[in-house]
Coordinates of C-alpha atoms in Angstrom, one line a residue:
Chain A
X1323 CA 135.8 112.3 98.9
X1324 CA 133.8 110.6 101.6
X1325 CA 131.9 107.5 101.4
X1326 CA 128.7 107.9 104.0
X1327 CA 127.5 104.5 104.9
X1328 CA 123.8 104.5 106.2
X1329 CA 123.2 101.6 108.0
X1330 CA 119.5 99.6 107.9
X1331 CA 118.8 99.3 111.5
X1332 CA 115.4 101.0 112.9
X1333 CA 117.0 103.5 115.2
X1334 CA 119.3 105.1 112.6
X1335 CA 118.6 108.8 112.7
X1336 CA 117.9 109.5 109.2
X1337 CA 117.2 113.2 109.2
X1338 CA 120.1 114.0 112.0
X1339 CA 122.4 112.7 109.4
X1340 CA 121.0 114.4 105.9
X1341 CA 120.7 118.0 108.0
X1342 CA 124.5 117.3 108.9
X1343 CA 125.2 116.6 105.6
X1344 CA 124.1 119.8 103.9
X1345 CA 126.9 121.6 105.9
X1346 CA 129.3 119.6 104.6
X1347 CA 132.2 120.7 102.6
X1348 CA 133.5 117.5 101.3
X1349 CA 132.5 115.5 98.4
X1350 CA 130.4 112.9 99.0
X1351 CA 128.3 110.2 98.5
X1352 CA 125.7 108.1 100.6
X1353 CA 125.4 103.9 100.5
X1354 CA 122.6 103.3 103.1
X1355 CA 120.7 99.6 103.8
X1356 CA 117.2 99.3 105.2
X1357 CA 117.6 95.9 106.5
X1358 CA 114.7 96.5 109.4
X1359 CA 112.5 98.0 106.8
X1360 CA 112.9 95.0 104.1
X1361 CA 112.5 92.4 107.4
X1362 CA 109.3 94.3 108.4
X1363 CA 107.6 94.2 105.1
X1364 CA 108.4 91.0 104.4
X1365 CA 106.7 90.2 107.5
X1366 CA 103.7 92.3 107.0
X1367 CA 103.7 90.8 103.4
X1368 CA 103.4 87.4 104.6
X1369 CA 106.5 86.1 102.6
X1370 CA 109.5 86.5 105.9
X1371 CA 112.8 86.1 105.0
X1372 CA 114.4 82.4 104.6
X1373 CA 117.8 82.1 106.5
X1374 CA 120.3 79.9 105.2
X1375 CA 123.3 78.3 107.2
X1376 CA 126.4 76.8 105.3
X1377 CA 127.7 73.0 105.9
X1378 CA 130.6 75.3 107.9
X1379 CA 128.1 77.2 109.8
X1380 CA 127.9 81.0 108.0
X1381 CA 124.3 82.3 107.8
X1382 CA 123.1 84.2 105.1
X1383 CA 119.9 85.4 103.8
X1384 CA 118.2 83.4 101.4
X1385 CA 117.8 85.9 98.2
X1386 CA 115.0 84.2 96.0
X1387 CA 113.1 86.4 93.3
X1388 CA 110.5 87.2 96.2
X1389 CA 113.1 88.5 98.2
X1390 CA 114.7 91.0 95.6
X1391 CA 111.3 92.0 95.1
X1392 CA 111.3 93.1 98.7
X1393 CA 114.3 94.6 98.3
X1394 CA 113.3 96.8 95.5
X1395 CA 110.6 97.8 97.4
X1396 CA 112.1 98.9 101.1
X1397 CA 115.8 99.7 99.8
X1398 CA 115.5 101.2 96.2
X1399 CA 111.7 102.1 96.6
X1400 CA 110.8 103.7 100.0
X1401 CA 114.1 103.7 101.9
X1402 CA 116.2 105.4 99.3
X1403 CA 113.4 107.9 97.8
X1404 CA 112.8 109.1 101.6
X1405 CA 116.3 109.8 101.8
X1406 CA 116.5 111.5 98.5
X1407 CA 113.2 113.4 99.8
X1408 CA 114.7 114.9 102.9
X1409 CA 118.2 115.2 101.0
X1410 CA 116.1 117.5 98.4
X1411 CA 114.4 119.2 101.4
X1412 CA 118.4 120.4 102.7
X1413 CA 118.9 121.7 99.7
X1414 CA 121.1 118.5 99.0
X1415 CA 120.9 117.9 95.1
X1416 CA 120.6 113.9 95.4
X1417 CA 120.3 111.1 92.9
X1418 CA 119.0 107.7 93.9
X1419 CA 120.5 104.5 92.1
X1420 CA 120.4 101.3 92.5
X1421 CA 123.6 99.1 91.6
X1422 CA 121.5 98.2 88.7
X1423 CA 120.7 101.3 87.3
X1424 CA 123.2 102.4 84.7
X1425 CA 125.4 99.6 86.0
X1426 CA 126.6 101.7 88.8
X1427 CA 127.5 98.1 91.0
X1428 CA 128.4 95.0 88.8
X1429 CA 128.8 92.0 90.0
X1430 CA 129.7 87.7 89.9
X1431 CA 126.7 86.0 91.0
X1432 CA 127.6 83.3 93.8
X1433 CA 127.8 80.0 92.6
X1434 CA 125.9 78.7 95.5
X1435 CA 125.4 78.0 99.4
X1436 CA 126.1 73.9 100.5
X1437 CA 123.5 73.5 102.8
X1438 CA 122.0 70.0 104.2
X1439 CA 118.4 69.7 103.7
X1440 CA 117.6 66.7 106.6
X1441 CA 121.3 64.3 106.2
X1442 CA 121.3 65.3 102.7
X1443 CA 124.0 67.7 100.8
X1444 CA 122.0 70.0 99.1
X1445 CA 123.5 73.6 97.0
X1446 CA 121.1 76.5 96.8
X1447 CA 121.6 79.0 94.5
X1448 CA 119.9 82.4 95.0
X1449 CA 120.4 85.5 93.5
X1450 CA 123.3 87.6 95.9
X1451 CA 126.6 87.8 94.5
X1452 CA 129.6 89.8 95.5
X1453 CA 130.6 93.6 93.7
X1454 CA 133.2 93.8 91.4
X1455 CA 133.1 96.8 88.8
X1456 CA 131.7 100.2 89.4
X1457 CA 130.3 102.4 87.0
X1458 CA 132.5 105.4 88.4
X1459 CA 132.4 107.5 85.1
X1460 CA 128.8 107.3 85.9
X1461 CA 129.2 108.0 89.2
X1462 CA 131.9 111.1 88.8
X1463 CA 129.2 112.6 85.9
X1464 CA 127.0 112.9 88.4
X1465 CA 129.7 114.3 90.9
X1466 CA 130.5 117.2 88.3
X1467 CA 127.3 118.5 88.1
X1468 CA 126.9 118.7 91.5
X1469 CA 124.3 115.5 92.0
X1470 CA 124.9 113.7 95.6
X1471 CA 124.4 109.9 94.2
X1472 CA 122.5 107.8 96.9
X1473 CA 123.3 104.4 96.3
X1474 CA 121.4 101.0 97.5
X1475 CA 121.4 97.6 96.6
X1476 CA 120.5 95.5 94.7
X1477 CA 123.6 95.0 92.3
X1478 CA 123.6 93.6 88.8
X1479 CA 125.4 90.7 88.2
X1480 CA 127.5 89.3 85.1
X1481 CA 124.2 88.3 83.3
X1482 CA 122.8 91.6 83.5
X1483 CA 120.2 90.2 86.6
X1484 CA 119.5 92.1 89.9
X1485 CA 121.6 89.9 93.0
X1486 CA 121.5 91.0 96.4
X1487 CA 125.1 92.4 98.3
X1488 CA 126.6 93.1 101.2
X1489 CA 127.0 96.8 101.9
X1490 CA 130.3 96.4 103.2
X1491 CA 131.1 94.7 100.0
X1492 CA 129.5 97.9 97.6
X1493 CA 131.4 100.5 99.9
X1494 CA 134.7 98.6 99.1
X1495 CA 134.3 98.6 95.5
X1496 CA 132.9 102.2 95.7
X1497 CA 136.3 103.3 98.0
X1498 CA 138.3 101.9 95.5
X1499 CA 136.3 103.3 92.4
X1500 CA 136.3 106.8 93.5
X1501 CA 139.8 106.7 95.7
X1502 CA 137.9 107.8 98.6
X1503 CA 139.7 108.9 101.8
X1504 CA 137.1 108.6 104.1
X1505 CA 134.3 106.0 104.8
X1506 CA 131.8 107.4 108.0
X1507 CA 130.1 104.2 109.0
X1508 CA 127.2 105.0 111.0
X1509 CA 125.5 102.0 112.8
X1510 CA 122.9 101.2 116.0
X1511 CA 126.4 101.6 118.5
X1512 CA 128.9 103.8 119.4
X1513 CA 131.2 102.1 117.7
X1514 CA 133.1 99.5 117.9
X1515 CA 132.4 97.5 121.2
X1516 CA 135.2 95.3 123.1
X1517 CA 132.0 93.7 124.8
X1518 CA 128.7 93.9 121.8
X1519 CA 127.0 93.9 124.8
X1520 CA 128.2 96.9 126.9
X1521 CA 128.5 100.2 125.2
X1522 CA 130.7 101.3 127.5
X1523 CA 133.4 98.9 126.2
X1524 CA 134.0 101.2 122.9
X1525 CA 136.9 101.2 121.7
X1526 CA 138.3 104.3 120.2
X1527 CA 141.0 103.7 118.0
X1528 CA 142.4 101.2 116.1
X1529 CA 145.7 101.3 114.6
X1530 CA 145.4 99.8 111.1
X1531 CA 148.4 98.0 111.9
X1532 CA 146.5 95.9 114.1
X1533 CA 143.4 95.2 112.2
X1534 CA 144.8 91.6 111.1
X1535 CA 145.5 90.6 114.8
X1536 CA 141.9 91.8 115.7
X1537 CA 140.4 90.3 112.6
X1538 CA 142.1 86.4 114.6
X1539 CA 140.5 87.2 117.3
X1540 CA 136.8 88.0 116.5
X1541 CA 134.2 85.2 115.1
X1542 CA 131.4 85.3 112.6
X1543 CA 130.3 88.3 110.8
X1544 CA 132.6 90.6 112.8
X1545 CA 135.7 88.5 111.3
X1546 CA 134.1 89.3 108.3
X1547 CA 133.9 93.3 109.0
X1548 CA 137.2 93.4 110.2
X1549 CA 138.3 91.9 107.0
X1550 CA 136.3 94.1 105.0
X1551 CA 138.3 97.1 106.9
X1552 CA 141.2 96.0 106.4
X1553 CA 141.0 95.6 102.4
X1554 CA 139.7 98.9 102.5
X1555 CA 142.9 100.1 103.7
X1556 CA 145.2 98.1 101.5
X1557 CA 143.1 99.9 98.7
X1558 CA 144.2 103.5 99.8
X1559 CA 141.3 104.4 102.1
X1560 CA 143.1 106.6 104.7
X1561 CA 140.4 106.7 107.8
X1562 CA 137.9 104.6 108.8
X1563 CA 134.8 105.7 111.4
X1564 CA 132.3 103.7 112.9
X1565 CA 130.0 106.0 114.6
X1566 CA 126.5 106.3 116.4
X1567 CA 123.7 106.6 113.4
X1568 CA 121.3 107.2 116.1
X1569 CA 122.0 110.4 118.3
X1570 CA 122.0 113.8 116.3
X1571 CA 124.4 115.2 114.9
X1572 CA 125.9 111.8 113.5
X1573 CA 128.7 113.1 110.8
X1574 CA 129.5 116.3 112.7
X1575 CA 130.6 113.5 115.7
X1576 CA 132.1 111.5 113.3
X1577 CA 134.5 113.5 111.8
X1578 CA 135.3 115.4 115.4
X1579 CA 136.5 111.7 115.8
X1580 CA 133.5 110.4 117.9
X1581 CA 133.0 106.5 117.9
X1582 CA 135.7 104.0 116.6
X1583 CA 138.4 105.5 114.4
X1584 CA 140.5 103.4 112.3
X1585 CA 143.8 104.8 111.1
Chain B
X217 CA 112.8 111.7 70.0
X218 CA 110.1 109.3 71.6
X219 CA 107.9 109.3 74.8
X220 CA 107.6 105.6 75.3
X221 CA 104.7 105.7 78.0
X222 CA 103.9 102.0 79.5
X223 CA 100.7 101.6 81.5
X224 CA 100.5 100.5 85.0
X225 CA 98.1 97.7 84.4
X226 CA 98.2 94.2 85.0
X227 CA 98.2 93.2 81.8
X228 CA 100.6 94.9 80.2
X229 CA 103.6 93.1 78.8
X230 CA 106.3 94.7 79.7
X231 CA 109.0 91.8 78.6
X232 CA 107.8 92.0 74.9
X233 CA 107.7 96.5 75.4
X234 CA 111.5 96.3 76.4
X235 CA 112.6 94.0 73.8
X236 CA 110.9 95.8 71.0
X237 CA 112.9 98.7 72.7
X238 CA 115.9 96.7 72.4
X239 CA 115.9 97.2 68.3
X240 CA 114.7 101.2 68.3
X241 CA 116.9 103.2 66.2
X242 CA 115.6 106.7 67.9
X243 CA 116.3 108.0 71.1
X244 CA 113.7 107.4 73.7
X245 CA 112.7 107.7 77.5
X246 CA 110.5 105.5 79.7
X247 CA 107.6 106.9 81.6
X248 CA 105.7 103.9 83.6
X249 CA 102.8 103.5 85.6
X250 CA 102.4 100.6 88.3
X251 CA 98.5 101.2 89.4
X252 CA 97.5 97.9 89.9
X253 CA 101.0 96.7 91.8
X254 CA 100.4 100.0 93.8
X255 CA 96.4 98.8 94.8
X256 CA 97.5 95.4 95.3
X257 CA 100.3 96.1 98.0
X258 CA 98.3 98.6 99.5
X259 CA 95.5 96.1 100.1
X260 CA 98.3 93.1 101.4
X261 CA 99.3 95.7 103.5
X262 CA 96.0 96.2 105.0
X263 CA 96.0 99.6 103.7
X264 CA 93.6 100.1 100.4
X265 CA 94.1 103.4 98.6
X266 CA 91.5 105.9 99.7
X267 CA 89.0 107.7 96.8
X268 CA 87.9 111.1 97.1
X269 CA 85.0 112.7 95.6
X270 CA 85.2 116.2 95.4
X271 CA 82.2 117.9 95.4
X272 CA 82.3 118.4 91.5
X273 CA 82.5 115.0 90.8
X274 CA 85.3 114.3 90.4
X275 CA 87.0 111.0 91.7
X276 CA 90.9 111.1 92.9
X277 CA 93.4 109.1 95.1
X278 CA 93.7 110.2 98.5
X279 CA 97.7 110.7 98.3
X280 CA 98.5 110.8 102.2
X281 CA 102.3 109.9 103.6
X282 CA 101.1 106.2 104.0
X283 CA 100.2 106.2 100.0
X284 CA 103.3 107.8 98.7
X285 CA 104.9 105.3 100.7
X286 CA 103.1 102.2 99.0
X287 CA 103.8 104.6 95.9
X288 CA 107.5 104.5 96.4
X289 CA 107.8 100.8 97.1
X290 CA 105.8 100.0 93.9
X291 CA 106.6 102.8 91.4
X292 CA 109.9 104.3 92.2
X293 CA 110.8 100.6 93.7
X294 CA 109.8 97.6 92.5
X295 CA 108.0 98.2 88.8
X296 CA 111.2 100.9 88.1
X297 CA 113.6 98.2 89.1
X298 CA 112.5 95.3 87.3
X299 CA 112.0 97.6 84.3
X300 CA 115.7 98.4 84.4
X301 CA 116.8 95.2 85.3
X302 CA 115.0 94.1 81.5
X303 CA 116.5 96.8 80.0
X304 CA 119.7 95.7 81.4
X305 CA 119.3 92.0 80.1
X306 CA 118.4 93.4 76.6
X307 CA 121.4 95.3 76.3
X308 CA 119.4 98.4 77.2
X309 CA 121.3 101.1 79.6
X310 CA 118.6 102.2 81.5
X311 CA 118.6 104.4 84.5
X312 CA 115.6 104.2 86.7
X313 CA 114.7 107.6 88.1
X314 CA 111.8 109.3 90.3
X315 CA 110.5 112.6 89.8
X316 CA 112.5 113.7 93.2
X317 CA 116.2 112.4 92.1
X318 CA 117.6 115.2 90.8
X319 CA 114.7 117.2 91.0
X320 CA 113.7 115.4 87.5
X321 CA 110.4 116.3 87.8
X322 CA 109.1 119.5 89.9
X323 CA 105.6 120.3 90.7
X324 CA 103.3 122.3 92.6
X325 CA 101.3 120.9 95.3
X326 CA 97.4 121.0 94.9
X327 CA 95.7 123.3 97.4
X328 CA 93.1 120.8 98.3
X329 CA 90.2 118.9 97.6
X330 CA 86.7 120.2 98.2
X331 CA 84.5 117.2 99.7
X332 CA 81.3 116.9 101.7
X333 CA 82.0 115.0 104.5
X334 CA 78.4 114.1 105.7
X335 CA 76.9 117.4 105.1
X336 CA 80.0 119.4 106.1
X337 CA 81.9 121.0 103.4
X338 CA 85.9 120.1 103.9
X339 CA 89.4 121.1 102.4
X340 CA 91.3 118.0 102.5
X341 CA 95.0 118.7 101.5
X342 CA 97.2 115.7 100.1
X343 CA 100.3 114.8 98.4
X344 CA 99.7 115.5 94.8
X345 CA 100.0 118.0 92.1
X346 CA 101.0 119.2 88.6
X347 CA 104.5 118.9 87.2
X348 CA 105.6 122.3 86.5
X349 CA 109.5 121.8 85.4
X350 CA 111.4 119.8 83.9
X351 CA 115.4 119.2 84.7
X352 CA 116.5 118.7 80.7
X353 CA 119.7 119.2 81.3
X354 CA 120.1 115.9 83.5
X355 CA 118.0 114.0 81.2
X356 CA 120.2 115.5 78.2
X357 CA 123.0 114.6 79.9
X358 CA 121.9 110.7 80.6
X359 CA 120.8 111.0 77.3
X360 CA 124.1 112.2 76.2
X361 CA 125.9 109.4 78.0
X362 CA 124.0 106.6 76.2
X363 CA 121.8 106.0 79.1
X364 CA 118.0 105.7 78.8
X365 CA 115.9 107.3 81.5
X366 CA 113.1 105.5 82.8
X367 CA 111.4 107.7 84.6
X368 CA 108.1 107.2 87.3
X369 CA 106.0 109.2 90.3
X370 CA 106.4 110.5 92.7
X371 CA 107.7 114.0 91.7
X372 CA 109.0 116.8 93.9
X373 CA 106.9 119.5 95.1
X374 CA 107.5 123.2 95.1
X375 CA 109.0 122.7 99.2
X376 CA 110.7 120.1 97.6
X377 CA 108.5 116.8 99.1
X378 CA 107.7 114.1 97.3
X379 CA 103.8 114.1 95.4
X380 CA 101.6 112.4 93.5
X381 CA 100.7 113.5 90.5
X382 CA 99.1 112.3 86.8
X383 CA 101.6 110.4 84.6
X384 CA 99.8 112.1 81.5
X385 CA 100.8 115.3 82.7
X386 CA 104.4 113.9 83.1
X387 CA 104.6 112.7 79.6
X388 CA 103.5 116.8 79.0
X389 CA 106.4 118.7 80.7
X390 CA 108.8 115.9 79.3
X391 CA 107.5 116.2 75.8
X392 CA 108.1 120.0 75.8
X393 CA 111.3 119.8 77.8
X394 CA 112.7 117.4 75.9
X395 CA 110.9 118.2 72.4
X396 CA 110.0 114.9 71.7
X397 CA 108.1 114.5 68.3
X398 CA 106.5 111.0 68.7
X399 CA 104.5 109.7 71.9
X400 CA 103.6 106.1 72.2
X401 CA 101.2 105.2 75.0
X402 CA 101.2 101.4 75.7
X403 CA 97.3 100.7 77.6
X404 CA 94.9 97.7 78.2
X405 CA 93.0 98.0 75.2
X406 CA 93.4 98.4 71.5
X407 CA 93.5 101.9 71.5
X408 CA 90.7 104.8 71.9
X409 CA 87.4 102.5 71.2
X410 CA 84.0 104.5 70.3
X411 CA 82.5 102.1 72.8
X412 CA 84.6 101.5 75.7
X413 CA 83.2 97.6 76.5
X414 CA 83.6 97.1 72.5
X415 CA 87.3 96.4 71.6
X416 CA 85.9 95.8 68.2
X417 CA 85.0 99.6 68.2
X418 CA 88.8 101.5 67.3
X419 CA 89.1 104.4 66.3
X420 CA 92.2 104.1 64.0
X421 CA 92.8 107.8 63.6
X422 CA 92.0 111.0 64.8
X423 CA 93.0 114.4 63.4
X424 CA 94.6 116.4 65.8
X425 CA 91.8 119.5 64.0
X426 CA 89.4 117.2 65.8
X427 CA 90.3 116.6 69.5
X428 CA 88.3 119.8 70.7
X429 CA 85.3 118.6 69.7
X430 CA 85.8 115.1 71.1
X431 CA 86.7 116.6 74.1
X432 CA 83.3 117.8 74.4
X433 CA 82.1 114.7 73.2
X434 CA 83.0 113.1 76.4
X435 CA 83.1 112.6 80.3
X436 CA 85.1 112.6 83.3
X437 CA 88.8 111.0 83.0
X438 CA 88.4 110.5 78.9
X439 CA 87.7 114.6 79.2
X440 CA 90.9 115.2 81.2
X441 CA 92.9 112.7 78.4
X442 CA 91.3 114.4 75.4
X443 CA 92.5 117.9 77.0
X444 CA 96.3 115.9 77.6
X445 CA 96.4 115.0 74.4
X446 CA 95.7 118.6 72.7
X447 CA 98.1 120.1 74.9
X448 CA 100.7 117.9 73.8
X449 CA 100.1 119.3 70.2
X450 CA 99.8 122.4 70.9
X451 CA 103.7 122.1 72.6
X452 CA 104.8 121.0 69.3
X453 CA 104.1 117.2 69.3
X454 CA 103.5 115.5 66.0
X455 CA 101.9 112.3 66.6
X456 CA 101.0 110.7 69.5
X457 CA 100.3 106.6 69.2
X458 CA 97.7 105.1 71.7
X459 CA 98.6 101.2 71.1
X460 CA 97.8 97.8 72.9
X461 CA 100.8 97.2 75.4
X462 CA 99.5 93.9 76.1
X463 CA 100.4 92.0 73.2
X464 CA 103.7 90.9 71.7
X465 CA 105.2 93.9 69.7
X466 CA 103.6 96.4 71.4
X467 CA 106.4 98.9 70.1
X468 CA 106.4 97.6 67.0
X469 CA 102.9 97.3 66.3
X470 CA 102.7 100.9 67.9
X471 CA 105.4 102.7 65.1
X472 CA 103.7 100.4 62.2
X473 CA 100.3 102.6 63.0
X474 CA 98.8 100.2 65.3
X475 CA 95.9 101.3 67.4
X476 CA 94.7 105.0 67.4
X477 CA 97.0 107.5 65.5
X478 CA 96.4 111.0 66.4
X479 CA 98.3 113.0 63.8

């Protein structure tokens, strides 16, 4: 079983990926974002996205009712029927879910972000949470009768309520779920970068014995990835690629080991 | 079996549909509009729906990549999704599903339009057509499972794209997949009214012996609904309820013989 993660940038090659799919022996499913799409309507809409920043300095997107509606719109409405579209048209047999249909992704809504508003201490609570449960009877139905689920968020949380996730987050709970051995992470790089700014600076392995020293030595939300890698692996997962979503021929490079692999 | 139908007007109360829903002994599936959402983001977008007249007279939606698009961010995206997302909160297993995920719904594209275009005569192609097929077995097997499909446009073509089509002929190729007996249709108004600007003017029932001669009775879309509903009888249908969907009880009211009962 392979998890295909389909990241949200602009310059993900969406089509080079599904036409590699179809020749693909493997099991699999398909978790894709559409970030650039949900920041672009939101723009065209009038109603841009609202960043948050904690009191220790993490920023997160602010997920208010207008948001999620957003989201429905560019991730579980346009992003993830186009995919299922040009799935179809490969002769790919796909399903699209969100994590609140069937209760596919359940999870605890968070309990709020401290922010100050001027010199005051002020929590916010939006609706974003973090995965807990999947719905993998659900998920393996699907499997046995030969459906490819395509998966997006938003999640439902503990009160039955759409929240807004992390990806990395849903493919952790999904690896663990369905006892995946693979996750192909295909992003706007070659993979992982020593220097974000020079793609030249890939590196191309990493050892998962050294994913906890790399995880000290990074800031931000790439502390956060490399911990989200490394619980992946304490879960079972066996290999780990981060590879170019943008040239063709994405998952055929990825499996011939292209990009970062982790293992 | 029931074909729970819910209007895409603005008016509709969808909260009260889904917990009537909530208390409904006999299997069911959703089929749902979202017209008005669908105009109203088009035209925040800066991109109103285009309406062709083909040189019969007849008026359609010009259903060109841009409006599937808009279709699939308010349809498949954001109506579907909050619809589940009630379902969810009411104890309802939904699962929220496009014509295109798991080939659900298959059609066949239209061959064109005919319209003058200044004095020319022109073939304009689109994005729309007629279901044709029905996947049963995936519905049964949702079914099966517990889950309630809540099904919406766009449907897959016979190249396997995504198209437009007419939810009443939806609700047809699902009533004689799925043999349902009973089909409630939730709309702006009362139910069929003699005089359409006269809400006082119901007709409470209509022999099924008499739809052919309504049919000829009457114009343009009401002609194309008349010919729906007959169909739907002649499949094997026993009563189809056309009921107020923007009141409290709208399911309720529906099954107590609310509105027009054509039987």
């Amino acid at each position: 079983m392979i998890i295909v993660k389909i990241g949200g940038g602009s310059s993900i090659n969406i089509p080079a990926i599904i036409e590699d799919l179809a020749g693909l022996d493997e099991q699999y499913i398909i978790v894709h974002g559409a970030n650039a799409l949900r920041d672009k309507l939101a723009q065209d809409l009038g109603r841009p996205k609202q960043v948050l920043t904690s009191v220790k300095g993490y920023t997160s997107v602010y997920s208010d009712e207008n948001l999620l509606d957003v989201m429905m719109m560019s991730y579980a409405g346009l992003r993830n029927k186009r995919i299922v579209e040009l799935c179809q048209l490969h002769g790919i047999n796909a399903v699209g879910l969100s994590g609140i249909d069937g209760k596919i992704i359940q999870g605890k809504r968070n309990k709020g972000i401290r922010v100050y508003q001027g010199k005051k201490l002020k929590i916010v609570r939006d609706f974003s949470g973090k995965p807990r449960k999947v719905n993998a009877p659900l998920l393996q139905l699907l499997l046995d009768h030969g459906y490819v689920p395509v998966l997006t968020v938003p999640i439902i949380d503990e009160f039955n309520a759409a929240i807004n996730t992390e990806n990395d987050d849903v493919v952790r709970v999904l690896q663990q779920a369905l006892r995946a051995d693979t996750v192909i992470n295909l992003i706007e790089a070659p993979g992982f970068l020593k220097d974000q700014d020079d793609p030249s600076s890939l590196i191309t392995n990493i050892p998962v014995s050294e994913l906890e020293t790399r995880e000290q030595q990074v800031e931000g939300r790439m502390k956060r990835k490399m911990l989200a890698l490394r619980r992946l692996f304490e879960q079972g997962a066996s290999k780990v690629i981060i590879s170019d979503g943008r040239r063709e021929h994405p998952i055929r490079n990825a499996l011939a080991g292209e990009g970062t692999v982790i293992e």
